[in-house]
PDB file of C-alpha atoms in Angstrom:
ATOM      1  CA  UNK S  13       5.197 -93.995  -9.193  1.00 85.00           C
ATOM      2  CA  UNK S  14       2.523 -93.031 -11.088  1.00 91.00           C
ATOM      3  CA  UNK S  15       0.573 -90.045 -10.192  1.00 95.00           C
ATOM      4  CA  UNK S  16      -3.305 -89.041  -9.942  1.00 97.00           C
ATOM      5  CA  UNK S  17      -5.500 -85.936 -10.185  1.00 98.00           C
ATOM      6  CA  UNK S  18      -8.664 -87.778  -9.510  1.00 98.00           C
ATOM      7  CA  UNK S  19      -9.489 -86.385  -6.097  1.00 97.00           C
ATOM      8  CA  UNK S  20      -9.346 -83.137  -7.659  1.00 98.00           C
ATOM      9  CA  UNK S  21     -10.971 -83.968 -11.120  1.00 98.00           C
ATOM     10  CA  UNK S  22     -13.820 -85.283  -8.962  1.00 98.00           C
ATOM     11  CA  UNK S  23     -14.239 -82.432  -6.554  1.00 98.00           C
ATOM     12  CA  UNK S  24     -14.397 -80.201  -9.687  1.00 97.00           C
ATOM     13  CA  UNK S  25     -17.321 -82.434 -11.092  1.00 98.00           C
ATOM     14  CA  UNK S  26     -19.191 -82.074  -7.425  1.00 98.00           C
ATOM     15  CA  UNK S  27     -18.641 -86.086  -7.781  1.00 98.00           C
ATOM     16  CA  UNK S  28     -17.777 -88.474  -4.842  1.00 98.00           C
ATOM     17  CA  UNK S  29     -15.964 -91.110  -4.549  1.00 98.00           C
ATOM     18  CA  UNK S  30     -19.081 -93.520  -4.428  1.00 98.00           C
ATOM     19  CA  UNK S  31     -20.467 -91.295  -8.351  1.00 98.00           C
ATOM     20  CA  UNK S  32     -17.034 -92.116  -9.696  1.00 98.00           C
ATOM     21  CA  UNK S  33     -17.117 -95.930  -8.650  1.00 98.00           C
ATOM     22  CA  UNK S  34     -20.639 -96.098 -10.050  1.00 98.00           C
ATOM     23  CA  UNK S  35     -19.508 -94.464 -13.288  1.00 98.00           C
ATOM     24  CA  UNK S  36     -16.299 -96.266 -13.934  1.00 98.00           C
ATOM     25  CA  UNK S  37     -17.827 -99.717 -12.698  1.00 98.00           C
ATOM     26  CA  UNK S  38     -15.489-100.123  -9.633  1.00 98.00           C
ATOM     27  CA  UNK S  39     -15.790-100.165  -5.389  1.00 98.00           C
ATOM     28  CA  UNK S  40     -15.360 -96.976  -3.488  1.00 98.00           C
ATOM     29  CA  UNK S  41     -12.674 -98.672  -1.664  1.00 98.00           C
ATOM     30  CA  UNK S  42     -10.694 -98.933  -5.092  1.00 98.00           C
ATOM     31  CA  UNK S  43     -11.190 -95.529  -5.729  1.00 98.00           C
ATOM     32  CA  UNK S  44     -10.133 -94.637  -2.360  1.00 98.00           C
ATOM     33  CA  UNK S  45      -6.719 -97.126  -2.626  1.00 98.00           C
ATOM     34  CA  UNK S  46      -6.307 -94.937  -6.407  1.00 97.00           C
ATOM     35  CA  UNK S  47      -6.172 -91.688  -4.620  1.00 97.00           C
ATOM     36  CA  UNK S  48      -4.178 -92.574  -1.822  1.00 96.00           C
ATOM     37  CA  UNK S  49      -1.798 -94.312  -3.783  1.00 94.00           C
ATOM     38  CA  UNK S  50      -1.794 -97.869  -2.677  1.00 96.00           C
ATOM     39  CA  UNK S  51      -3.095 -99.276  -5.544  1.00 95.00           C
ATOM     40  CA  UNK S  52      -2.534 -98.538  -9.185  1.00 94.00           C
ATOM     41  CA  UNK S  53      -5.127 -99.181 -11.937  1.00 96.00           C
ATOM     42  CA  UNK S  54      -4.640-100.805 -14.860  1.00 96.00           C
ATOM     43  CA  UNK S  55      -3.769 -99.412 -17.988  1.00 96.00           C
ATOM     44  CA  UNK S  56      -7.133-100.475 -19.380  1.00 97.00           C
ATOM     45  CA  UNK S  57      -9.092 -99.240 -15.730  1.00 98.00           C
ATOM     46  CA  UNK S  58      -6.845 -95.855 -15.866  1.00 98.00           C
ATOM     47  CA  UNK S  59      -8.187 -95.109 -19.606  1.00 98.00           C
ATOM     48  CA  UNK S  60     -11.998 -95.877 -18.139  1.00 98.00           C
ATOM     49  CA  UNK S  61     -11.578 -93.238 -15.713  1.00 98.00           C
ATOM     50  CA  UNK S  62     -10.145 -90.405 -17.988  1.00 98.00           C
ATOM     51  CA  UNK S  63     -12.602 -91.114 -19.985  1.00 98.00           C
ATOM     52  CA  UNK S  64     -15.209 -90.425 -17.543  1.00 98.00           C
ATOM     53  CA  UNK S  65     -13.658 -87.740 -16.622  1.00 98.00           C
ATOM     54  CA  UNK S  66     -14.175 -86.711 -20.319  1.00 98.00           C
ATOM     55  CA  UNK S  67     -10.019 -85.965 -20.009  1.00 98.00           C
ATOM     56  CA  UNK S  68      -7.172 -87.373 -21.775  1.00 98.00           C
ATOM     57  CA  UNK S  69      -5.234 -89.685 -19.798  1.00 98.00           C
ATOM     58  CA  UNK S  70      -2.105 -87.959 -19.597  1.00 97.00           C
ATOM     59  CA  UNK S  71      -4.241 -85.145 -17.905  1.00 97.00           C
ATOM     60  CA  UNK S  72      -5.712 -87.499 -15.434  1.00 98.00           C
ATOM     61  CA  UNK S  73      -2.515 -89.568 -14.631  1.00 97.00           C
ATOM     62  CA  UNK S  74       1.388 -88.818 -14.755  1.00 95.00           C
ATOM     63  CA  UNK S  75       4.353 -90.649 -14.047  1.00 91.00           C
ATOM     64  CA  UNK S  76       6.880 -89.054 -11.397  1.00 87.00           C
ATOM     65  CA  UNK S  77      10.239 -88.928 -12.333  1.00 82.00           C
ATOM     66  CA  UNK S  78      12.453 -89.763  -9.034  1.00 74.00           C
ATOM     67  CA  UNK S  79      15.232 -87.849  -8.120  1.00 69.00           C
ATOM     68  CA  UNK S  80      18.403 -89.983  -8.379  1.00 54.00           C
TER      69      UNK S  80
END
């Protein structure tokens, strides 16, 4: 699973969801499927968004490791 910051990224920025979907180019309802975890971007989406962010990506997004 691939984790997100962007709920809290954006509430540093004063942004919501509807800023960051006009920024990045992309629906509200995507960002809201990004932060609740039902849908993943794409690698090429996920690098649009830390870059608005102004972030790296690894900053933005993480991978969980899962306990085995």
């Amino acid at each position: 699973m691939i984790e997100n910051r962007i709920k809290i990224l954006r509430a540093e920025k004063g942004w919501t969801q509807e800023d960051l979907a006009n920024k990045v180019g992309i629906s509200r309802q995507a960002v809201i499927s990004i932060e609740k975890y039902k849908y993943t971007p794409s690698l090429e989406l996920a690098f649009q968004i830390s870059e608005t962010f102004e972030l790296d990506i690894n900053k933005v997004f993480k991978m969980k490791k899962e306990n085995t």
